[in-house]
Amino acid sequence: MDIEKLKRVRLEQDGLSKTLGMDFISTPEPDTCMARMKVGRHNRQVFGFLSGGASLALAENLAGIGSMALCPGKICLGINVTGNHMKAVLEGDTVTAYGRCIHKGRTLHLWHIELKNNAGELISSVEVTNFILSPRTK
């Protein structure tokens, strides 16, 4: 999935993805996308581990980028995020999120996102549901 245009738009604006240090990556498959995020002071908890909220934010942002790439010109809103965390990630490591759209309906997309550490170990498994709607016209 080519997300380069969407990536540029995201990085030009202040927002959560920029604040947390998310880097979105295009993939060759049309229903997948990827992102990376280095664990640092801006997305870790006080104990030095990646915040679970930052993991969920990475997954939701990645699914949002994916849905926007699948539906150009539409508004894509996350309406449900469910995740399980299996492993802690220390500051200095990088997490990679792999997303696959497992249902692409007219108004709902369901994404499965796996977050892995540098060693390739699964750290979180997340499901994201996006609501797809047309922008309002004046």
C-alpha positions as a printed Julia matrix, in Angstrom:
138×3 Matrix{Float64}:
   0.0     0.0    0.0
   1.47    3.34  -1.05
   1.09    5.79   1.82
   3.83    8.29   0.91
   1.42   11.19   0.18
  -0.5    10.59   3.42
   2.78   10.28   5.33
   3.94   13.7    4.12
   0.63   15.31   5.12
   0.82   13.74   8.61
   4.39   14.92   9.18
   3.59   18.5    8.11
   0.96   18.83  10.83
   1.35   18.72  14.58
  -0.5    15.79  16.08
  -0.16   12.62  18.09
   1.7    10.65  15.42
   4.35   13.36  15.12
   4.56   13.87  18.9
   5.07   10.15  19.6
   7.61    9.76  16.78
   5.68    7.47  14.41
   7.23    6.74  11.01
   4.81    5.29   8.43
   6.12    2.94   5.72
   4.63    1.85   2.39
   4.33   -1.88   1.66
   4.01   -3.83  -1.61
   0.7    -5.49  -0.65
  -2.46   -3.4   -1.3
  -4.17   -4.26   2.03
  -1.2    -3.83   4.39
   0.81   -0.99   5.88
   3.61   -0.55   8.39
   4.95    1.94  10.92
   7.87    2.22  13.32
   8.27    4.08  16.58
  11.39    4.39  18.7
  10.75    4.1   22.43
  11.93    7.25  24.17
  11.01    9.89  26.73
   8.02   11.04  24.65
   6.19    7.66  24.6
   7.4     5.69  27.61
   6.01    5.36  31.1
   7.96    6.45  34.19
   9.55    2.98  34.57
  11.25    3.25  31.16
   8.93    0.9   29.24
   6.82    1.75  26.19
   3.43    3.04  27.34
   0.51    0.75  26.49
  -1.4     3.84  25.4
   1.38    4.73  22.95
   1.2     1.2   21.52
  -2.55    1.55  20.98
  -2.07    5.03  19.49
   0.47    3.6   17.01
  -1.98    0.88  15.98
  -4.94    3.27  15.61
  -2.92    5.81  13.64
  -1.59    3.09  11.33
  -5.09    1.73  10.7
  -6.29    5.28  10.0
  -3.54    5.85   7.43
  -4.38    2.48   5.85
  -8.1     3.23   5.6
  -7.4     6.66   4.1
  -5.15    5.03   1.49
  -7.9     2.52   0.65
 -10.57    5.24   0.45
  -9.08    8.47  -0.94
 -11.17   11.54  -0.21
 -13.06    9.87   2.65
 -12.91   10.6    6.36
 -11.75    7.6    8.4
 -12.44    7.61  12.13
 -11.36    5.01  14.66
 -14.44    3.87  16.57
 -13.02    0.89  18.46
  -9.51   -0.13  19.54
  -8.89   -3.36  21.43
  -5.44   -4.55  22.34
  -3.49   -7.07  24.33
   0.08   -6.45  25.45
   2.31   -9.52  25.8
   5.78   -8.11  26.36
   7.39   -4.93  27.67
   9.69   -2.84  25.48
  12.51   -0.8   27.02
  13.49    2.74  26.1
  15.93    2.69  23.18
  14.22   -0.21  21.37
  12.04    0.34  18.31
   8.62   -1.18  17.75
   7.35   -2.05  14.3
   3.62   -2.23  13.63
   2.35   -4.44  10.79
  -1.27   -3.77   9.79
  -3.61   -5.77   7.56
  -7.14   -4.78   6.6
  -9.15   -7.94   7.26
 -12.54   -6.43   6.33
 -13.1    -3.58   3.88
 -16.75   -2.68   3.85
 -18.39    0.45   2.49
 -18.6     2.09   5.92
 -16.47   -0.11   8.21
 -12.89   -1.36   8.0
 -11.46   -3.87  10.45
  -7.68   -3.89  10.88
  -5.43   -6.36  12.67
  -2.18   -4.79  13.86
   0.8    -6.67  15.34
   3.52   -4.74  17.14
   6.95   -6.36  17.39
  10.22   -5.39  19.04
  13.68   -5.29  17.41
  14.06   -9.04  18.02
  10.83   -9.72  16.09
   8.94  -10.78  19.2
   5.23   -9.99  19.41
   4.63   -7.3   22.01
   1.01   -6.31  21.27
  -1.9    -7.53  19.17
  -4.49   -4.87  18.33
  -7.81   -4.76  16.46
  -8.99   -1.39  15.13
 -12.39   -0.64  13.63
 -12.62    2.46  11.42
 -15.83    4.19  10.37
 -15.65    5.5    6.79
 -17.73    8.51   5.75
 -17.87   11.11   3.03
 -16.87   14.66   3.86
 -19.68   17.18   4.22
 -20.33   19.4    1.26
 -21.49   22.98   1.64
